Amino acid sequence: MSQGTQSNQFTSLFDNRTLSILERMRLNPTRRLTNRSRGEHLSGKGGTSTEFSDYRNYVPGDDVRYIDWNIFSRLNKPFMKQYQHEEEMHVVLILDASSSMDYEDKFLRCKQLAAAFGVMGLLNFEKVSAYVCNQKGSRPEKFSPATGRISMKRLFDFLTQIEAGGNSPIELAVEDVLRTHRGRGVAIVLSDYESFGDLQRPFNMLYSAGLELFGVQILGPSEINPEINGDLRLIDSESGQTLDISSAGDLLGLYHEHRVLLEEHLAMLCRQRSGRFLTTNSGDSLEYVLFDLLRRKGWVL
């Protein structure tokens, strides 16, 4: 890509063509947990939106802008136009910025997906906030709740400048987020989920807070299909602990079994809380993940 082409891009996270497609997409939650204010998720109550619902008699004090003047001219009696109520869904983006994410472009993909989900929320009149969980014991970096196209560039700038490299386990990160978050909707947790902690408690907390869980696991190509043999020394990127392994090729079968069992366990935890789970490969094209995989899984429309 030439320097001139780069300067014309709205964000460095993905190209303008990808952005233009994202602007026409929306999230597809199943629980429809919303807040009582204007948004794009419809309820059965009366309220203000652009979709006509019914008429009712005028009552003194009503906003005269909603009188149907065509009917008034024929019947000489005011009738109020009613619209289907739209409620606002809060889209909460939780990004794992621990050191294990700083491998094989996992954190770049994490930021790209967060930006994509954020665009879908902002341009569909949902409230969007983002939390980046980095250092254990520190408050997550926060993108405060925002709505509308005007907030899109600010979200991109926030995501672009953050880096991975902390030691906060994802289970504690979720609890840190919920200490300050308010609002029902969808929580999209983007992580490699390479943690020894128990995720039942934080997932229960998300569910109890009225947030439908979208768990996105991001793994690198060599984590999904490692090619190793001989003797190895493994170093934990967050704790610094080492593990010496002889004849590593013999352990590949055990590794694959453990990885698949972990995915199945995480998927079960999400399903039990009316949520969803998906494993992605940071080596796959972003377009495939956004416009093929997520659509086939029913996460987006």
mmCIF file of C-alpha atoms in Angstrom:
data_model
loop_
_atom_site.group_PDB
_atom_site.id
_atom_site.type_symbol
_atom_site.label_atom_id
_atom_site.label_comp_id
_atom_site.label_asym_id
_atom_site.label_seq_id
_atom_site.Cartn_x
_atom_site.Cartn_y
_atom_site.Cartn_z
ATOM 1 C CA MET A 1 0.000 0.000 0.000
ATOM 2 C CA SER A 2 1.445 3.364 -0.971
ATOM 3 C CA GLN A 3 1.917 6.223 1.483
ATOM 4 C CA GLY A 4 -0.773 8.221 -0.296
ATOM 5 C CA THR A 5 -3.247 5.349 -0.058
ATOM 6 C CA GLN A 6 -2.516 4.921 3.648
ATOM 7 C CA SER A 7 -3.165 8.607 4.334
ATOM 8 C CA ASN A 8 -6.645 8.278 2.815
ATOM 9 C CA GLN A 9 -7.632 5.464 5.160
ATOM 10 C CA PHE A 10 -10.049 6.407 7.943
ATOM 11 C CA THR A 11 -8.275 4.030 10.347
ATOM 12 C CA SER A 12 -5.175 1.855 10.268
ATOM 13 C CA LEU A 13 -7.130 -1.060 11.737
ATOM 14 C CA PHE A 14 -8.797 -1.940 8.428
ATOM 15 C CA ASP A 15 -9.304 -0.439 4.991
ATOM 16 C CA ASN A 16 -12.134 1.843 3.903
ATOM 17 C CA ARG A 17 -13.857 -0.916 1.908
ATOM 18 C CA THR A 18 -14.112 -3.073 5.035
ATOM 19 C CA LEU A 19 -15.396 -0.072 6.978
ATOM 20 C CA SER A 20 -18.093 0.667 4.395
ATOM 21 C CA ILE A 21 -19.406 -2.905 4.679
ATOM 22 C CA LEU A 22 -19.338 -2.788 8.484
ATOM 23 C CA GLU A 23 -21.444 0.372 8.418
ATOM 24 C CA ARG A 24 -24.306 -1.671 6.954
ATOM 25 C CA MET A 25 -24.072 -4.500 9.502
ATOM 26 C CA ARG A 26 -25.457 -4.917 12.997
ATOM 27 C CA LEU A 27 -25.092 -7.220 15.966
ATOM 28 C CA ASN A 28 -27.653 -9.994 16.366
ATOM 29 C CA PRO A 29 -28.121 -10.704 20.097
ATOM 30 C CA THR A 30 -30.609 -13.330 21.208
ATOM 31 C CA ARG A 31 -31.697 -11.969 24.590
ATOM 32 C CA ARG A 32 -32.385 -8.357 23.505
ATOM 33 C CA LEU A 33 -31.357 -6.892 26.855
ATOM 34 C CA THR A 34 -31.797 -3.160 26.445
ATOM 35 C CA ASN A 35 -32.020 0.069 28.388
ATOM 36 C CA ARG A 36 -35.055 2.328 28.459
ATOM 37 C CA SER A 37 -33.950 4.933 25.987
ATOM 38 C CA ARG A 38 -33.823 5.337 22.271
ATOM 39 C CA GLY A 39 -31.926 2.779 20.193
ATOM 40 C CA GLU A 40 -32.355 0.302 17.392
ATOM 41 C CA HIS A 41 -33.753 -2.709 19.256
ATOM 42 C CA LEU A 42 -37.519 -2.714 19.168
ATOM 43 C CA SER A 43 -39.852 -3.549 22.016
ATOM 44 C CA GLY A 44 -43.601 -3.786 22.164
ATOM 45 C CA LYS A 45 -44.049 -0.531 24.055
ATOM 46 C CA GLY A 46 -45.078 2.770 22.579
ATOM 47 C CA GLY A 47 -42.398 5.378 22.150
ATOM 48 C CA THR A 48 -40.432 7.392 19.610
ATOM 49 C CA SER A 49 -38.859 5.896 16.504
ATOM 50 C CA THR A 50 -39.308 6.045 12.753
ATOM 51 C CA GLU A 51 -41.558 2.974 12.478
ATOM 52 C CA PHE A 52 -45.280 3.807 12.639
ATOM 53 C CA SER A 53 -47.362 1.683 15.005
ATOM 54 C CA ASP A 54 -50.893 3.114 15.557
ATOM 55 C CA TYR A 55 -53.062 6.181 16.270
ATOM 56 C CA ARG A 56 -54.557 7.425 19.530
ATOM 57 C CA ASN A 57 -56.699 10.390 20.572
ATOM 58 C CA TYR A 58 -54.999 13.676 21.302
ATOM 59 C CA VAL A 59 -54.630 14.527 24.998
ATOM 60 C CA PRO A 60 -53.886 18.105 26.142
ATOM 61 C CA GLY A 61 -50.159 18.419 26.658
ATOM 62 C CA ASP A 62 -49.204 16.056 23.817
ATOM 63 C CA ASP A 63 -46.485 17.157 21.408
ATOM 64 C CA VAL A 64 -48.381 18.667 18.443
ATOM 65 C CA ARG A 65 -45.584 17.606 16.097
ATOM 66 C CA TYR A 66 -47.021 14.077 16.196
ATOM 67 C CA ILE A 67 -50.558 15.058 15.205
ATOM 68 C CA ASP A 68 -51.594 13.583 11.866
ATOM 69 C CA TRP A 69 -52.694 16.769 10.097
ATOM 70 C CA ASN A 70 -54.086 14.864 7.113
ATOM 71 C CA ILE A 71 -56.639 13.148 9.341
ATOM 72 C CA PHE A 72 -57.309 16.413 11.167
ATOM 73 C CA SER A 73 -58.125 18.159 7.875
ATOM 74 C CA ARG A 74 -60.694 15.463 7.027
ATOM 75 C CA LEU A 75 -62.265 14.817 10.445
ATOM 76 C CA ASN A 76 -61.518 18.073 12.227
ATOM 77 C CA LYS A 77 -60.309 16.020 15.174
ATOM 78 C CA PRO A 78 -56.663 15.567 16.270
ATOM 79 C CA PHE A 79 -55.149 12.094 16.345
ATOM 80 C CA MET A 80 -51.632 11.347 17.555
ATOM 81 C CA LYS A 81 -49.324 9.132 15.517
ATOM 82 C CA GLN A 82 -47.725 6.425 17.649
ATOM 83 C CA TYR A 83 -44.430 4.779 16.855
ATOM 84 C CA GLN A 84 -42.889 1.517 17.899
ATOM 85 C CA HIS A 85 -40.635 2.023 20.875
ATOM 86 C CA GLU A 86 -36.926 1.585 20.304
ATOM 87 C CA GLU A 87 -34.646 0.749 23.178
ATOM 88 C CA GLU A 88 -30.915 1.313 23.479
ATOM 89 C CA MET A 89 -28.591 -1.672 23.810
ATOM 90 C CA HIS A 90 -25.207 -1.163 25.468
ATOM 91 C CA VAL A 91 -22.353 -2.850 23.599
ATOM 92 C CA VAL A 92 -19.474 -3.466 26.029
ATOM 93 C CA LEU A 93 -16.112 -4.351 24.481
ATOM 94 C CA ILE A 94 -13.671 -6.073 26.859
ATOM 95 C CA LEU A 95 -10.155 -6.502 25.453
ATOM 96 C CA ASP A 96 -7.555 -8.780 27.019
ATOM 97 C CA ALA A 97 -4.249 -6.894 26.786
ATOM 98 C CA SER A 98 -2.135 -9.389 28.726
ATOM 99 C CA SER A 99 1.293 -10.392 27.427
ATOM 100 C CA SER A 100 0.065 -13.654 25.943
ATOM 101 C CA MET A 101 -1.995 -11.616 23.455
ATOM 102 C CA ASP A 102 1.195 -9.985 22.123
ATOM 103 C CA TYR A 103 1.934 -12.974 19.906
ATOM 104 C CA GLU A 104 1.262 -13.733 16.225
ATOM 105 C CA ASP A 105 -0.842 -10.593 15.784
ATOM 106 C CA LYS A 106 -3.461 -11.752 18.288
ATOM 107 C CA PHE A 107 -3.800 -8.325 19.861
ATOM 108 C CA LEU A 108 -4.005 -6.613 16.487
ATOM 109 C CA ARG A 109 -6.874 -8.932 15.586
ATOM 110 C CA CYS A 110 -8.415 -8.246 19.006
ATOM 111 C CA LYS A 111 -8.397 -4.495 18.266
ATOM 112 C CA GLN A 112 -9.715 -5.013 14.729
ATOM 113 C CA LEU A 113 -12.657 -7.073 15.942
ATOM 114 C CA ALA A 114 -13.375 -4.631 18.768
ATOM 115 C CA ALA A 115 -13.394 -1.769 16.254
ATOM 116 C CA ALA A 116 -15.705 -3.713 13.926
ATOM 117 C CA PHE A 117 -18.193 -4.547 16.681
ATOM 118 C CA GLY A 118 -17.977 -0.957 17.850
ATOM 119 C CA VAL A 119 -18.878 0.377 14.401
ATOM 120 C CA MET A 120 -21.923 -1.908 14.271
ATOM 121 C CA GLY A 121 -23.071 -0.549 17.605
ATOM 122 C CA LEU A 122 -22.355 3.131 17.024
ATOM 123 C CA LEU A 123 -23.998 3.292 13.608
ATOM 124 C CA ASN A 124 -27.104 1.486 14.847
ATOM 125 C CA PHE A 125 -27.666 4.017 17.628
ATOM 126 C CA GLU A 126 -26.431 1.695 20.378
ATOM 127 C CA LYS A 127 -24.266 2.867 23.251
ATOM 128 C CA VAL A 128 -20.687 1.553 22.966
ATOM 129 C CA SER A 129 -17.969 1.429 25.607
ATOM 130 C CA ALA A 130 -14.594 -0.339 25.666
ATOM 131 C CA TYR A 131 -12.302 -1.579 28.424
ATOM 132 C CA VAL A 132 -8.691 -2.643 27.928
ATOM 133 C CA CYS A 133 -7.465 -4.913 30.711
ATOM 134 C CA ASN A 134 -3.713 -4.805 31.093
ATOM 135 C CA GLN A 135 -1.985 -4.760 34.463
ATOM 136 C CA LYS A 136 -3.296 -6.785 37.372
ATOM 137 C CA GLY A 137 -4.443 -4.502 40.168
ATOM 138 C CA SER A 138 -4.856 -1.505 37.872
ATOM 139 C CA ARG A 139 -8.096 -0.114 36.543
ATOM 140 C CA PRO A 140 -8.789 -1.004 32.905
ATOM 141 C CA GLU A 141 -8.231 1.700 30.307
ATOM 142 C CA LYS A 142 -11.698 2.921 29.377
ATOM 143 C CA PHE A 143 -13.431 4.319 26.332
ATOM 144 C CA SER A 144 -16.428 6.005 27.911
ATOM 145 C CA PRO A 145 -19.928 5.177 26.607
ATOM 146 C CA ALA A 146 -20.621 6.902 23.292
ATOM 147 C CA THR A 147 -23.129 6.767 20.454
ATOM 148 C CA GLY A 148 -23.339 7.725 16.791
ATOM 149 C CA ARG A 149 -21.019 8.159 13.824
ATOM 150 C CA ILE A 150 -19.369 11.159 15.451
ATOM 151 C CA SER A 151 -17.786 8.819 18.040
ATOM 152 C CA MET A 152 -16.335 6.367 15.517
ATOM 153 C CA LYS A 153 -13.005 8.131 14.959
ATOM 154 C CA ARG A 154 -12.507 8.561 18.704
ATOM 155 C CA LEU A 155 -13.054 4.810 19.224
ATOM 156 C CA PHE A 156 -10.542 4.012 16.474
ATOM 157 C CA ASP A 157 -7.964 6.350 17.994
ATOM 158 C CA PHE A 158 -8.467 4.770 21.426
ATOM 159 C CA LEU A 159 -8.002 1.231 20.106
ATOM 160 C CA THR A 160 -5.068 2.095 17.850
ATOM 161 C CA GLN A 161 -2.891 3.517 20.619
ATOM 162 C CA ILE A 162 -3.245 0.658 23.132
ATOM 163 C CA GLU A 163 -0.652 -2.097 23.409
ATOM 164 C CA ALA A 164 -0.544 -5.538 24.981
ATOM 165 C CA GLY A 165 1.946 -6.468 27.650
ATOM 166 C CA GLY A 166 0.272 -6.784 31.051
ATOM 167 C CA ASN A 167 -0.374 -9.645 33.442
ATOM 168 C CA SER A 168 -4.095 -9.282 34.164
ATOM 169 C CA PRO A 169 -5.893 -12.663 33.877
ATOM 170 C CA ILE A 170 -9.120 -12.432 31.939
ATOM 171 C CA GLU A 171 -11.286 -13.634 34.828
ATOM 172 C CA LEU A 172 -10.112 -10.746 37.055
ATOM 173 C CA ALA A 173 -10.311 -8.326 34.139
ATOM 174 C CA VAL A 174 -14.031 -8.971 33.695
ATOM 175 C CA GLU A 175 -14.642 -8.336 37.395
ATOM 176 C CA ASP A 176 -12.677 -5.076 37.193
ATOM 177 C CA VAL A 177 -14.878 -3.919 34.306
ATOM 178 C CA LEU A 178 -18.099 -4.669 36.146
ATOM 179 C CA ARG A 179 -17.040 -2.526 39.096
ATOM 180 C CA THR A 180 -17.722 0.575 37.004
ATOM 181 C CA HIS A 181 -19.949 -0.522 34.107
ATOM 182 C CA ARG A 182 -23.660 0.292 34.073
ATOM 183 C CA GLY A 183 -26.158 -0.794 31.430
ATOM 184 C CA ARG A 184 -27.744 -3.882 29.905
ATOM 185 C CA GLY A 185 -26.946 -5.295 26.494
ATOM 186 C CA VAL A 186 -24.047 -7.313 25.076
ATOM 187 C CA ALA A 187 -20.561 -7.933 26.482
ATOM 188 C CA ILE A 188 -18.021 -8.976 23.846
ATOM 189 C CA VAL A 189 -15.011 -10.498 25.611
ATOM 190 C CA LEU A 190 -11.993 -10.742 23.289
ATOM 191 C CA SER A 191 -9.176 -12.881 24.668
ATOM 192 C CA ASP A 192 -7.036 -15.941 24.038
ATOM 193 C CA TYR A 193 -8.468 -17.314 27.313
ATOM 194 C CA GLU A 194 -5.047 -18.695 28.213
ATOM 195 C CA SER A 195 -5.669 -18.463 31.925
ATOM 196 C CA PHE A 196 -5.614 -20.917 34.791
ATOM 197 C CA GLY A 197 -8.476 -19.158 36.563
ATOM 198 C CA ASP A 198 -12.117 -20.139 36.845
ATOM 199 C CA LEU A 199 -14.364 -18.187 34.463
ATOM 200 C CA GLN A 200 -17.677 -19.300 35.965
ATOM 201 C CA ARG A 201 -17.805 -16.423 38.450
ATOM 202 C CA PRO A 202 -17.066 -13.570 35.976
ATOM 203 C CA PHE A 203 -19.429 -15.086 33.392
ATOM 204 C CA ASN A 204 -22.131 -15.319 36.069
ATOM 205 C CA MET A 205 -21.513 -11.679 36.911
ATOM 206 C CA LEU A 206 -21.924 -10.640 33.272
ATOM 207 C CA TYR A 207 -25.183 -12.567 33.057
ATOM 208 C CA SER A 208 -26.486 -11.096 36.313
ATOM 209 C CA ALA A 209 -25.585 -7.596 35.101
ATOM 210 C CA GLY A 210 -27.940 -8.068 32.146
ATOM 211 C CA LEU A 211 -25.197 -8.546 29.569
ATOM 212 C CA GLU A 212 -25.420 -11.236 26.908
ATOM 213 C CA LEU A 213 -21.978 -12.810 26.606
ATOM 214 C CA PHE A 214 -20.200 -13.008 23.255
ATOM 215 C CA GLY A 215 -16.934 -14.849 23.977
ATOM 216 C CA VAL A 216 -14.348 -14.530 21.194
ATOM 217 C CA GLN A 217 -11.203 -16.617 21.574
ATOM 218 C CA ILE A 218 -8.293 -15.398 19.455
ATOM 219 C CA LEU A 219 -5.463 -17.866 18.914
ATOM 220 C CA GLY A 220 -2.372 -17.668 16.750
ATOM 221 C CA PRO A 221 -1.746 -20.115 13.895
ATOM 222 C CA SER A 222 0.986 -21.952 15.804
ATOM 223 C CA GLU A 223 -1.304 -22.276 18.844
ATOM 224 C CA ILE A 224 -3.952 -23.959 16.719
ATOM 225 C CA ASN A 225 -1.544 -26.120 14.762
ATOM 226 C CA PRO A 226 1.907 -26.167 16.403
ATOM 227 C CA GLU A 227 4.811 -27.738 14.546
ATOM 228 C CA ILE A 228 7.384 -28.709 17.143
ATOM 229 C CA ASN A 229 9.780 -31.566 17.796
ATOM 230 C CA GLY A 230 12.863 -32.327 19.862
ATOM 231 C CA ASP A 231 13.625 -30.738 23.236
ATOM 232 C CA LEU A 232 12.092 -27.394 24.175
ATOM 233 C CA ARG A 233 12.065 -24.828 26.954
ATOM 234 C CA LEU A 234 8.717 -23.047 27.284
ATOM 235 C CA ILE A 235 8.580 -19.641 28.991
ATOM 236 C CA ASP A 236 5.354 -18.152 30.349
ATOM 237 C CA SER A 237 5.164 -14.643 28.866
ATOM 238 C CA GLU A 238 3.340 -13.277 31.910
ATOM 239 C CA SER A 239 4.867 -15.079 34.915
ATOM 240 C CA GLY A 240 8.314 -15.819 33.476
ATOM 241 C CA GLN A 241 8.129 -19.439 34.651
ATOM 242 C CA THR A 242 9.892 -22.042 32.512
ATOM 243 C CA LEU A 243 9.090 -25.626 31.594
ATOM 244 C CA ASP A 244 11.592 -27.997 29.955
ATOM 245 C CA ILE A 245 10.097 -30.598 27.639
ATOM 246 C CA SER A 246 11.815 -33.583 26.052
ATOM 247 C CA SER A 247 10.460 -35.199 22.887
ATOM 248 C CA ALA A 248 7.884 -32.438 22.395
ATOM 249 C CA GLY A 249 6.413 -34.215 19.407
ATOM 250 C CA ASP A 250 5.004 -36.873 21.711
ATOM 251 C CA LEU A 251 3.031 -34.192 23.592
ATOM 252 C CA LEU A 252 1.279 -32.709 20.570
ATOM 253 C CA GLY A 253 -1.633 -35.087 20.874
ATOM 254 C CA LEU A 254 -2.133 -34.135 24.518
ATOM 255 C CA TYR A 255 -1.893 -30.450 23.623
ATOM 256 C CA HIS A 256 -4.572 -30.702 20.924
ATOM 257 C CA GLU A 257 -6.821 -32.663 23.270
ATOM 258 C CA HIS A 258 -6.446 -30.026 25.989
ATOM 259 C CA ARG A 259 -7.067 -27.153 23.569
ATOM 260 C CA VAL A 260 -10.243 -28.706 22.182
ATOM 261 C CA LEU A 261 -11.510 -29.530 25.674
ATOM 262 C CA LEU A 262 -10.892 -25.925 26.749
ATOM 263 C CA GLU A 263 -12.845 -24.606 23.769
ATOM 264 C CA GLU A 264 -15.722 -26.958 24.529
ATOM 265 C CA HIS A 265 -15.684 -25.921 28.188
ATOM 266 C CA LEU A 266 -15.739 -22.210 27.328
ATOM 267 C CA ALA A 267 -18.527 -22.738 24.800
ATOM 268 C CA MET A 268 -20.543 -24.618 27.434
ATOM 269 C CA LEU A 269 -20.059 -21.842 30.005
ATOM 270 C CA CYS A 270 -21.344 -19.299 27.479
ATOM 271 C CA ARG A 271 -24.316 -21.414 26.382
ATOM 272 C CA GLN A 272 -25.357 -22.045 29.985
ATOM 273 C CA ARG A 273 -25.669 -18.284 30.369
ATOM 274 C CA SER A 274 -27.557 -17.785 27.075
ATOM 275 C CA GLY A 275 -24.361 -16.555 25.444
ATOM 276 C CA ARG A 276 -22.169 -17.528 22.504
ATOM 277 C CA PHE A 277 -18.571 -18.586 21.994
ATOM 278 C CA LEU A 278 -16.307 -18.672 18.964
ATOM 279 C CA THR A 279 -12.645 -19.510 18.385
ATOM 280 C CA THR A 280 -10.836 -17.521 15.687
ATOM 281 C CA ASN A 281 -7.397 -17.724 14.103
ATOM 282 C CA SER A 282 -5.364 -14.512 13.939
ATOM 283 C CA GLY A 283 -3.861 -15.847 10.729
ATOM 284 C CA ASP A 284 -7.223 -15.867 8.936
ATOM 285 C CA SER A 285 -8.154 -12.845 6.863
ATOM 286 C CA LEU A 286 -10.178 -10.222 8.691
ATOM 287 C CA GLU A 287 -12.738 -10.195 5.874
ATOM 288 C CA TYR A 288 -13.321 -13.938 6.290
ATOM 289 C CA VAL A 289 -13.935 -13.592 10.032
ATOM 290 C CA LEU A 290 -16.228 -10.555 9.744
ATOM 291 C CA PHE A 291 -18.185 -11.241 6.598
ATOM 292 C CA ASP A 292 -18.241 -15.038 6.474
ATOM 293 C CA LEU A 293 -17.645 -16.684 9.854
ATOM 294 C CA LEU A 294 -19.614 -14.263 12.055
ATOM 295 C CA ARG A 295 -22.517 -14.173 9.601
ATOM 296 C CA ARG A 296 -22.689 -17.966 9.316
ATOM 297 C CA LYS A 297 -22.685 -18.242 13.101
ATOM 298 C CA GLY A 298 -25.546 -15.732 13.319
ATOM 299 C CA TRP A 299 -23.616 -13.197 15.394
ATOM 300 C CA VAL A 300 -24.183 -10.355 12.943
ATOM 301 C CA LEU A 301 -26.686 -9.355 10.285
#
